[in-house]
Amino acid sequence: MTNITTDFHMHSTFSPDGDDSPAVLCQAALAQGLTAIAITEHAEWQPDAGFTGLPETEVYFAEMARCRAKFAARGLQVYTGVELGNPHQFYDEATWLVESYPFDVVIASLHWLNGHNIHMPECFADRDPYEVYTEYFIQLARLASDFHFDILAHFDRIIWRGTLLGIGFDPHRIEWVVRHALATVAEHGRVLELNTRSVNDPDNWNEAMVTMFRWFREAGGNRVVINSDAHRRGEVGRNRAIAQQMLAQAGFTYPANYFQLNPAIQLDMAA
Ligand SMILES: [Zn+2]
Ligand SMILES: [Zn+2]
């Protein structure tokens, strides 16, 4: 059982790696019993990303306006959004994008470390994995302090990649640097996302995540969000019941500590 009925991080075909249209994702959200979603497309400036900025921004907003009108009548609030890859390292470009378009929610992610995509095994090549994790969390603190955004996405993603390589992860081994990054996220008022893509997989994952969310709370962090990061219809709203249990174990209560978007504010801004 869960009372989470939102999902503010997912990708449609306006992202290079998304499989379904915004309308199909909206339909999937309704089927999951969700009441509010944001469709947050990738924006990247790293040369190896294969694209620059957010391609087709105008077409995306036109399509989102259509979905917003169509699905509001069926009880689903549809919000616009963007997931910025390493925006602190592409400050001018990322600032231009978020100031030029009326995104309802701005997500930031660390997708790149030392020029390598963190989803790829190359970022661990010939390195001590805990040294790589340490560098990652140092960069995460810079991202949280140097760029203005709402939600920090999948702060655990590189560890997930490492664990798939059989490296494993014990947060206590690099406790000071993880705590420093999470304290910086808290200090700057960012929302910390529990990304449900890797929940339960691999083993011991949830325990490590609960530990790190507890450290976030101990550092003064008080706003969290559960997001699926869906790239196709079947992933919308996934694993949110277990995610809510994990956040409760870490000391976060619903709805007091949960990020929300306010439809009234959005309508005021549009007027
Ligand atoms: Zn991402
Ligand atoms: Zn994403």
PDB file of C-alpha atoms and ligand atoms in Angstrom:
ATOM      1  CA  MET A   1       0.000   0.000   0.000  1.00  0.00           C
ATOM      2  CA  THR A   2       1.138   3.526  -0.713  1.00  0.00           C
ATOM      3  CA  ASN A   3      -0.360   6.994  -0.788  1.00  0.00           C
ATOM      4  CA  ILE A   4       2.175   8.311  -3.286  1.00  0.00           C
ATOM      5  CA  THR A   5       0.211   9.420  -6.365  1.00  0.00           C
ATOM      6  CA  THR A   6       2.874  11.540  -8.059  1.00  0.00           C
ATOM      7  CA  ASP A   7       5.836  10.852 -10.333  1.00  0.00           C
ATOM      8  CA  PHE A   8       7.894  13.897 -11.282  1.00  0.00           C
ATOM      9  CA  HIS A   9      10.720  12.287 -13.309  1.00  0.00           C
ATOM     10  CA  MET A  10      10.138  10.417 -16.582  1.00  0.00           C
ATOM     11  CA  HIS A  11      11.163  10.579 -20.232  1.00  0.00           C
ATOM     12  CA  SER A  12       9.133  10.517 -23.445  1.00  0.00           C
ATOM     13  CA  THR A  13      10.284  10.291 -27.068  1.00  0.00           C
ATOM     14  CA  PHE A  14      11.441  13.912 -26.734  1.00  0.00           C
ATOM     15  CA  SER A  15      14.427  12.356 -24.925  1.00  0.00           C
ATOM     16  CA  PRO A  16      16.781  10.268 -27.112  1.00  0.00           C
ATOM     17  CA  ASP A  17      16.328   7.234 -24.823  1.00  0.00           C
ATOM     18  CA  GLY A  18      12.549   7.468 -24.259  1.00  0.00           C
ATOM     19  CA  ASP A  19      10.253   4.910 -25.927  1.00  0.00           C
ATOM     20  CA  ASP A  20       6.745   6.385 -25.594  1.00  0.00           C
ATOM     21  CA  SER A  21       4.972   9.646 -26.402  1.00  0.00           C
ATOM     22  CA  PRO A  22       3.871  12.033 -23.610  1.00  0.00           C
ATOM     23  CA  ALA A  23       0.219  11.024 -24.176  1.00  0.00           C
ATOM     24  CA  VAL A  24       1.071   7.321 -23.717  1.00  0.00           C
ATOM     25  CA  LEU A  25       2.945   8.097 -20.465  1.00  0.00           C
ATOM     26  CA  CYS A  26      -0.073  10.107 -19.233  1.00  0.00           C
ATOM     27  CA  GLN A  27      -2.333   7.172 -19.982  1.00  0.00           C
ATOM     28  CA  ALA A  28       0.014   4.840 -18.047  1.00  0.00           C
ATOM     29  CA  ALA A  29       0.000   7.266 -15.099  1.00  0.00           C
ATOM     30  CA  LEU A  30      -3.806   7.199 -14.989  1.00  0.00           C
ATOM     31  CA  ALA A  31      -3.754   3.401 -15.060  1.00  0.00           C
ATOM     32  CA  GLN A  32      -1.360   3.485 -12.066  1.00  0.00           C
ATOM     33  CA  GLY A  33      -3.763   5.731 -10.135  1.00  0.00           C
ATOM     34  CA  LEU A  34      -1.439   8.742 -10.240  1.00  0.00           C
ATOM     35  CA  THR A  35      -2.828  12.278  -9.918  1.00  0.00           C
ATOM     36  CA  ALA A  36       0.199  14.372 -10.962  1.00  0.00           C
ATOM     37  CA  ILE A  37       3.238  13.746 -13.160  1.00  0.00           C
ATOM     38  CA  ALA A  38       6.055  15.713 -14.739  1.00  0.00           C
ATOM     39  CA  ILE A  39       7.587  14.638 -18.041  1.00  0.00           C
ATOM     40  CA  THR A  40      11.208  15.689 -17.667  1.00  0.00           C
ATOM     41  CA  GLU A  41      13.296  15.431 -20.824  1.00  0.00           C
ATOM     42  CA  HIS A  42      17.079  15.220 -21.032  1.00  0.00           C
ATOM     43  CA  ALA A  43      19.142  18.321 -21.698  1.00  0.00           C
ATOM     44  CA  GLU A  44      22.879  17.695 -22.153  1.00  0.00           C
ATOM     45  CA  TRP A  45      25.901  19.687 -23.291  1.00  0.00           C
ATOM     46  CA  GLN A  46      28.686  17.147 -22.797  1.00  0.00           C
ATOM     47  CA  PRO A  47      30.288  16.551 -26.248  1.00  0.00           C
ATOM     48  CA  ASP A  48      29.844  12.751 -25.944  1.00  0.00           C
ATOM     49  CA  ALA A  49      26.122  13.020 -25.200  1.00  0.00           C
ATOM     50  CA  GLY A  50      25.258  12.848 -28.898  1.00  0.00           C
ATOM     51  CA  PHE A  51      22.940  15.865 -28.748  1.00  0.00           C
ATOM     52  CA  THR A  52      23.010  19.395 -27.385  1.00  0.00           C
ATOM     53  CA  GLY A  53      20.595  21.142 -25.043  1.00  0.00           C
ATOM     54  CA  LEU A  54      16.989  19.969 -25.233  1.00  0.00           C
ATOM     55  CA  PRO A  55      16.219  19.187 -28.886  1.00  0.00           C
ATOM     56  CA  GLU A  56      12.765  20.212 -30.163  1.00  0.00           C
ATOM     57  CA  THR A  57      11.958  22.305 -27.107  1.00  0.00           C
ATOM     58  CA  GLU A  58       9.127  24.207 -28.847  1.00  0.00           C
ATOM     59  CA  VAL A  59       7.450  21.034 -30.134  1.00  0.00           C
ATOM     60  CA  TYR A  60       7.759  19.498 -26.654  1.00  0.00           C
ATOM     61  CA  PHE A  61       5.951  22.442 -25.024  1.00  0.00           C
ATOM     62  CA  ALA A  62       3.180  22.366 -27.655  1.00  0.00           C
ATOM     63  CA  GLU A  63       2.642  18.635 -27.121  1.00  0.00           C
ATOM     64  CA  MET A  64       2.694  19.063 -23.319  1.00  0.00           C
ATOM     65  CA  ALA A  65       0.053  21.812 -23.531  1.00  0.00           C
ATOM     66  CA  ARG A  66      -2.188  19.393 -25.441  1.00  0.00           C
ATOM     67  CA  CYS A  67      -1.656  16.623 -22.849  1.00  0.00           C
ATOM     68  CA  ARG A  68      -2.179  19.048 -19.973  1.00  0.00           C
ATOM     69  CA  ALA A  69      -5.596  20.089 -21.289  1.00  0.00           C
ATOM     70  CA  LYS A  70      -6.677  16.577 -22.264  1.00  0.00           C
ATOM     71  CA  PHE A  71      -5.679  14.821 -19.018  1.00  0.00           C
ATOM     72  CA  ALA A  72      -6.676  17.546 -16.528  1.00  0.00           C
ATOM     73  CA  ALA A  73     -10.277  16.680 -17.335  1.00  0.00           C
ATOM     74  CA  ARG A  74      -9.521  13.067 -16.352  1.00  0.00           C
ATOM     75  CA  GLY A  75      -7.954  13.915 -12.986  1.00  0.00           C
ATOM     76  CA  LEU A  76      -4.275  13.960 -13.931  1.00  0.00           C
ATOM     77  CA  GLN A  77      -2.165  17.126 -13.562  1.00  0.00           C
ATOM     78  CA  VAL A  78       0.577  17.139 -16.208  1.00  0.00           C
ATOM     79  CA  TYR A  79       3.672  19.275 -15.617  1.00  0.00           C
ATOM     80  CA  THR A  80       6.606  20.184 -17.817  1.00  0.00           C
ATOM     81  CA  GLY A  81      10.172  19.576 -16.740  1.00  0.00           C
ATOM     82  CA  VAL A  82      13.775  19.063 -17.724  1.00  0.00           C
ATOM     83  CA  GLU A  83      16.628  16.885 -16.442  1.00  0.00           C
ATOM     84  CA  LEU A  84      19.859  18.843 -16.776  1.00  0.00           C
ATOM     85  CA  GLY A  85      23.046  16.770 -17.089  1.00  0.00           C
ATOM     86  CA  ASN A  86      25.992  18.346 -15.174  1.00  0.00           C
ATOM     87  CA  PRO A  87      24.520  21.888 -15.416  1.00  0.00           C
ATOM     88  CA  HIS A  88      27.189  23.293 -13.051  1.00  0.00           C
ATOM     89  CA  GLN A  89      29.768  22.505 -15.742  1.00  0.00           C
ATOM     90  CA  PHE A  90      27.663  24.072 -18.509  1.00  0.00           C
ATOM     91  CA  TYR A  91      26.430  26.972 -16.460  1.00  0.00           C
ATOM     92  CA  ASP A  92      25.650  29.513 -19.221  1.00  0.00           C
ATOM     93  CA  GLU A  93      23.925  27.020 -21.527  1.00  0.00           C
ATOM     94  CA  ALA A  94      21.837  25.450 -18.743  1.00  0.00           C
ATOM     95  CA  THR A  95      20.900  28.842 -17.289  1.00  0.00           C
ATOM     96  CA  TRP A  96      19.797  30.033 -20.719  1.00  0.00           C
ATOM     97  CA  LEU A  97      17.532  26.997 -21.144  1.00  0.00           C
ATOM     98  CA  VAL A  98      15.776  27.247 -17.763  1.00  0.00           C
ATOM     99  CA  GLU A  99      15.368  31.019 -18.091  1.00  0.00           C
ATOM    100  CA  SER A 100      14.039  30.832 -21.667  1.00  0.00           C
ATOM    101  CA  TYR A 101      11.279  28.270 -21.077  1.00  0.00           C
ATOM    102  CA  PRO A 102       8.612  27.957 -18.338  1.00  0.00           C
ATOM    103  CA  PHE A 103       9.552  24.523 -16.930  1.00  0.00           C
ATOM    104  CA  ASP A 104       7.422  23.589 -13.917  1.00  0.00           C
ATOM    105  CA  VAL A 105      10.209  21.483 -12.433  1.00  0.00           C
ATOM    106  CA  VAL A 106      13.966  21.475 -12.952  1.00  0.00           C
ATOM    107  CA  ILE A 107      15.885  18.287 -12.145  1.00  0.00           C
ATOM    108  CA  ALA A 108      19.664  18.125 -12.056  1.00  0.00           C
ATOM    109  CA  SER A 109      21.832  15.016 -12.430  1.00  0.00           C
ATOM    110  CA  LEU A 110      25.457  14.089 -12.431  1.00  0.00           C
ATOM    111  CA  HIS A 111      25.676  12.014 -15.621  1.00  0.00           C
ATOM    112  CA  TRP A 112      29.367  12.620 -16.327  1.00  0.00           C
ATOM    113  CA  LEU A 113      32.511  12.133 -14.285  1.00  0.00           C
ATOM    114  CA  ASN A 114      35.945  12.963 -15.731  1.00  0.00           C
ATOM    115  CA  GLY A 115      34.389  12.938 -19.209  1.00  0.00           C
ATOM    116  CA  HIS A 116      32.941   9.424 -18.789  1.00  0.00           C
ATOM    117  CA  ASN A 117      29.245   8.595 -18.732  1.00  0.00           C
ATOM    118  CA  ILE A 118      28.590   7.260 -15.226  1.00  0.00           C
ATOM    119  CA  HIS A 119      26.324   4.539 -16.640  1.00  0.00           C
ATOM    120  CA  MET A 120      29.285   2.990 -18.454  1.00  0.00           C
ATOM    121  CA  PRO A 121      31.900   0.648 -16.941  1.00  0.00           C
ATOM    122  CA  GLU A 122      34.711   2.840 -18.332  1.00  0.00           C
ATOM    123  CA  CYS A 123      34.425   5.225 -15.421  1.00  0.00           C
ATOM    124  CA  PHE A 124      35.842   2.454 -13.202  1.00  0.00           C
ATOM    125  CA  ALA A 125      38.592   1.329 -15.593  1.00  0.00           C
ATOM    126  CA  ASP A 126      41.851   0.747 -13.706  1.00  0.00           C
ATOM    127  CA  ARG A 127      40.616   2.732 -10.730  1.00  0.00           C
ATOM    128  CA  ASP A 128      39.980   2.002  -7.076  1.00  0.00           C
ATOM    129  CA  PRO A 129      36.155   2.082  -7.087  1.00  0.00           C
ATOM    130  CA  TYR A 130      35.948   3.916  -3.772  1.00  0.00           C
ATOM    131  CA  GLU A 131      38.209   6.613  -5.211  1.00  0.00           C
ATOM    132  CA  VAL A 132      35.720   6.953  -8.104  1.00  0.00           C
ATOM    133  CA  TYR A 133      32.777   7.090  -5.668  1.00  0.00           C
ATOM    134  CA  THR A 134      34.621   9.767  -3.654  1.00  0.00           C
ATOM    135  CA  GLU A 135      35.180  11.942  -6.741  1.00  0.00           C
ATOM    136  CA  TYR A 136      31.546  11.490  -7.702  1.00  0.00           C
ATOM    137  CA  PHE A 137      30.241  12.704  -4.330  1.00  0.00           C
ATOM    138  CA  ILE A 138      32.614  15.688  -4.383  1.00  0.00           C
ATOM    139  CA  GLN A 139      31.156  16.645  -7.789  1.00  0.00           C
ATOM    140  CA  LEU A 140      27.641  16.094  -6.459  1.00  0.00           C
ATOM    141  CA  ALA A 141      28.279  18.674  -3.721  1.00  0.00           C
ATOM    142  CA  ARG A 142      29.505  21.150  -6.381  1.00  0.00           C
ATOM    143  CA  LEU A 143      26.397  20.538  -8.475  1.00  0.00           C
ATOM    144  CA  ALA A 144      24.136  21.144  -5.451  1.00  0.00           C
ATOM    145  CA  SER A 145      25.885  24.373  -4.502  1.00  0.00           C
ATOM    146  CA  ASP A 146      26.762  25.872  -7.898  1.00  0.00           C
ATOM    147  CA  PHE A 147      23.513  25.594  -9.885  1.00  0.00           C
ATOM    148  CA  HIS A 148      19.943  26.453  -8.970  1.00  0.00           C
ATOM    149  CA  PHE A 149      17.433  23.613  -9.424  1.00  0.00           C
ATOM    150  CA  ASP A 150      14.562  21.839  -7.638  1.00  0.00           C
ATOM    151  CA  ILE A 151      15.342  18.111  -7.450  1.00  0.00           C
ATOM    152  CA  LEU A 152      18.623  16.218  -7.306  1.00  0.00           C
ATOM    153  CA  ALA A 153      17.987  13.030  -9.307  1.00  0.00           C
ATOM    154  CA  HIS A 154      19.413   9.545  -8.666  1.00  0.00           C
ATOM    155  CA  PHE A 155      22.344  10.626  -6.443  1.00  0.00           C
ATOM    156  CA  ASP A 156      23.074   6.897  -6.104  1.00  0.00           C
ATOM    157  CA  ARG A 157      23.409   6.125  -9.806  1.00  0.00           C
ATOM    158  CA  ILE A 158      27.180   5.600 -10.006  1.00  0.00           C
ATOM    159  CA  ILE A 159      27.076   3.193  -7.083  1.00  0.00           C
ATOM    160  CA  TRP A 160      24.426   1.199  -8.872  1.00  0.00           C
ATOM    161  CA  ARG A 161      26.702   0.980 -11.915  1.00  0.00           C
ATOM    162  CA  GLY A 162      29.604  -0.088  -9.712  1.00  0.00           C
ATOM    163  CA  THR A 163      27.516  -2.709  -7.996  1.00  0.00           C
ATOM    164  CA  LEU A 164      26.517  -4.204 -11.360  1.00  0.00           C
ATOM    165  CA  LEU A 165      30.239  -4.626 -12.009  1.00  0.00           C
ATOM    166  CA  GLY A 166      30.474  -6.642  -8.781  1.00  0.00           C
ATOM    167  CA  ILE A 167      32.197  -3.849  -6.855  1.00  0.00           C
ATOM    168  CA  GLY A 168      29.615  -3.538  -4.078  1.00  0.00           C
ATOM    169  CA  PHE A 169      29.019  -0.529  -1.882  1.00  0.00           C
ATOM    170  CA  ASP A 170      29.224   0.204   1.813  1.00  0.00           C
ATOM    171  CA  PRO A 171      28.428   3.891   2.422  1.00  0.00           C
ATOM    172  CA  HIS A 172      30.316   3.822   5.734  1.00  0.00           C
ATOM    173  CA  ARG A 173      33.615   3.398   3.863  1.00  0.00           C
ATOM    174  CA  ILE A 174      33.304   6.915   2.440  1.00  0.00           C
ATOM    175  CA  GLU A 175      30.950   8.309   5.053  1.00  0.00           C
ATOM    176  CA  TRP A 176      32.522  11.768   5.346  1.00  0.00           C
ATOM    177  CA  VAL A 177      32.266  12.565   1.624  1.00  0.00           C
ATOM    178  CA  VAL A 178      28.709  11.208   1.283  1.00  0.00           C
ATOM    179  CA  ARG A 179      27.618  13.160   4.355  1.00  0.00           C
ATOM    180  CA  HIS A 180      29.281  16.305   2.985  1.00  0.00           C
ATOM    181  CA  ALA A 181      27.435  15.993  -0.348  1.00  0.00           C
ATOM    182  CA  LEU A 182      24.080  15.347   1.328  1.00  0.00           C
ATOM    183  CA  ALA A 183      24.625  18.245   3.753  1.00  0.00           C
ATOM    184  CA  THR A 184      25.279  20.532   0.767  1.00  0.00           C
ATOM    185  CA  VAL A 185      22.052  19.331  -0.883  1.00  0.00           C
ATOM    186  CA  ALA A 186      20.177  20.075   2.378  1.00  0.00           C
ATOM    187  CA  GLU A 187      21.827  23.457   2.923  1.00  0.00           C
ATOM    188  CA  HIS A 188      20.780  24.660  -0.532  1.00  0.00           C
ATOM    189  CA  GLY A 189      17.176  23.522  -0.073  1.00  0.00           C
ATOM    190  CA  ARG A 190      17.258  20.954  -2.871  1.00  0.00           C
ATOM    191  CA  VAL A 191      14.840  18.034  -2.897  1.00  0.00           C
ATOM    192  CA  LEU A 192      16.530  14.613  -2.699  1.00  0.00           C
ATOM    193  CA  GLU A 193      15.046  12.028  -5.058  1.00  0.00           C
ATOM    194  CA  LEU A 194      14.647   8.353  -4.245  1.00  0.00           C
ATOM    195  CA  ASN A 195      14.879   7.000  -7.778  1.00  0.00           C
ATOM    196  CA  THR A 196      12.923   3.746  -7.887  1.00  0.00           C
ATOM    197  CA  ARG A 197      14.752   2.300 -10.883  1.00  0.00           C
ATOM    198  CA  SER A 198      17.279   0.414  -8.739  1.00  0.00           C
ATOM    199  CA  VAL A 199      15.187  -0.315  -5.653  1.00  0.00           C
ATOM    200  CA  ASN A 200      15.696  -3.953  -4.562  1.00  0.00           C
ATOM    201  CA  ASP A 201      18.404  -4.527  -7.124  1.00  0.00           C
ATOM    202  CA  PRO A 202      21.147  -5.367  -6.391  1.00  0.00           C
ATOM    203  CA  ASP A 203      21.188  -6.950  -2.910  1.00  0.00           C
ATOM    204  CA  ASN A 204      21.672  -4.729   0.130  1.00  0.00           C
ATOM    205  CA  TRP A 205      20.767  -1.748  -1.985  1.00  0.00           C
ATOM    206  CA  ASN A 206      17.816  -0.626   0.078  1.00  0.00           C
ATOM    207  CA  GLU A 207      19.783  -0.780   3.320  1.00  0.00           C
ATOM    208  CA  ALA A 208      22.523   1.468   1.893  1.00  0.00           C
ATOM    209  CA  MET A 209      19.897   3.886   0.549  1.00  0.00           C
ATOM    210  CA  VAL A 210      18.068   4.128   3.886  1.00  0.00           C
ATOM    211  CA  THR A 211      21.395   4.854   5.609  1.00  0.00           C
ATOM    212  CA  MET A 212      22.187   7.697   3.176  1.00  0.00           C
ATOM    213  CA  PHE A 213      18.691   9.211   3.397  1.00  0.00           C
ATOM    214  CA  ARG A 214      19.047   9.132   7.191  1.00  0.00           C
ATOM    215  CA  TRP A 215      22.331  11.046   6.862  1.00  0.00           C
ATOM    216  CA  PHE A 216      20.517  13.582   4.654  1.00  0.00           C
ATOM    217  CA  ARG A 217      17.881  14.082   7.369  1.00  0.00           C
ATOM    218  CA  GLU A 218      20.567  14.370  10.094  1.00  0.00           C
ATOM    219  CA  ALA A 219      22.147  17.147   8.005  1.00  0.00           C
ATOM    220  CA  GLY A 220      18.860  19.089   8.024  1.00  0.00           C
ATOM    221  CA  GLY A 221      17.423  17.734   4.762  1.00  0.00           C
ATOM    222  CA  ASN A 222      13.649  17.807   4.971  1.00  0.00           C
ATOM    223  CA  ARG A 223      12.337  17.459   1.406  1.00  0.00           C
ATOM    224  CA  VAL A 224      12.294  14.217  -0.561  1.00  0.00           C
ATOM    225  CA  VAL A 225      10.513  12.820  -3.600  1.00  0.00           C
ATOM    226  CA  ILE A 226       9.900   9.346  -5.032  1.00  0.00           C
ATOM    227  CA  ASN A 227      10.352   9.234  -8.810  1.00  0.00           C
ATOM    228  CA  SER A 228      10.415   6.376 -11.316  1.00  0.00           C
ATOM    229  CA  ASP A 229      12.698   7.824 -14.030  1.00  0.00           C
ATOM    230  CA  ALA A 230      10.495   5.842 -16.439  1.00  0.00           C
ATOM    231  CA  HIS A 231      11.718   5.617 -20.036  1.00  0.00           C
ATOM    232  CA  ARG A 232       8.662   3.609 -21.149  1.00  0.00           C
ATOM    233  CA  ARG A 233       5.024   3.180 -20.163  1.00  0.00           C
ATOM    234  CA  GLY A 234       5.469   0.068 -17.980  1.00  0.00           C
ATOM    235  CA  GLU A 235       7.873   1.885 -15.652  1.00  0.00           C
ATOM    236  CA  VAL A 236       5.669   4.845 -14.672  1.00  0.00           C
ATOM    237  CA  GLY A 237       5.062   4.899 -10.912  1.00  0.00           C
ATOM    238  CA  ARG A 238       7.087   1.716 -10.323  1.00  0.00           C
ATOM    239  CA  ASN A 239       8.206   0.517  -6.867  1.00  0.00           C
ATOM    240  CA  ARG A 240       6.693   3.460  -5.040  1.00  0.00           C
ATOM    241  CA  ALA A 241       5.250   1.444  -2.144  1.00  0.00           C
ATOM    242  CA  ILE A 242       8.618   0.021  -1.131  1.00  0.00           C
ATOM    243  CA  ALA A 243      10.238   3.419  -1.706  1.00  0.00           C
ATOM    244  CA  GLN A 244       7.788   5.057   0.684  1.00  0.00           C
ATOM    245  CA  GLN A 245       8.628   2.392   3.323  1.00  0.00           C
ATOM    246  CA  MET A 246      12.344   3.096   2.867  1.00  0.00           C
ATOM    247  CA  LEU A 247      11.875   6.836   3.331  1.00  0.00           C
ATOM    248  CA  ALA A 248       9.748   6.206   6.420  1.00  0.00           C
ATOM    249  CA  GLN A 249      12.588   4.101   7.851  1.00  0.00           C
ATOM    250  CA  ALA A 250      14.922   7.035   7.230  1.00  0.00           C
ATOM    251  CA  GLY A 251      12.553   9.334   9.131  1.00  0.00           C
ATOM    252  CA  PHE A 252      10.619  11.105   6.356  1.00  0.00           C
ATOM    253  CA  THR A 253       6.842  11.340   6.676  1.00  0.00           C
ATOM    254  CA  TYR A 254       4.153  11.723   4.040  1.00  0.00           C
ATOM    255  CA  PRO A 255       2.987  14.313   3.106  1.00  0.00           C
ATOM    256  CA  ALA A 256       4.981  16.702   5.336  1.00  0.00           C
ATOM    257  CA  ASN A 257       8.423  15.981   3.843  1.00  0.00           C
ATOM    258  CA  TYR A 258       7.332  15.271   0.268  1.00  0.00           C
ATOM    259  CA  PHE A 259       7.890  17.633  -2.661  1.00  0.00           C
ATOM    260  CA  GLN A 260       4.713  18.736  -4.443  1.00  0.00           C
ATOM    261  CA  LEU A 261       3.911  20.979  -7.378  1.00  0.00           C
ATOM    262  CA  ASN A 262       1.012  23.331  -6.807  1.00  0.00           C
ATOM    263  CA  PRO A 263      -1.539  23.597  -9.631  1.00  0.00           C
ATOM    264  CA  ALA A 264      -2.729  26.994  -8.346  1.00  0.00           C
ATOM    265  CA  ILE A 265       0.749  28.485  -8.615  1.00  0.00           C
ATOM    266  CA  GLN A 266       1.142  27.055 -12.080  1.00  0.00           C
ATOM    267  CA  LEU A 267      -2.157  28.609 -13.255  1.00  0.00           C
ATOM    268  CA  ASP A 268      -1.179  31.987 -11.772  1.00  0.00           C
ATOM    269  CA  MET A 269       2.096  31.874 -13.683  1.00  0.00           C
ATOM    270  CA  ALA A 270       0.341  31.012 -16.919  1.00  0.00           C
ATOM    271  CA  ALA A 271      -2.139  33.900 -16.519  1.00  0.00           C
TER     272      ALA A 271
HETATM  273 ZN    ZN B   1      19.502  10.777 -15.255  1.00  0.00          ZN
HETATM  274 ZN    ZN B   2      16.007  10.637 -16.017  1.00  0.00          ZN
END
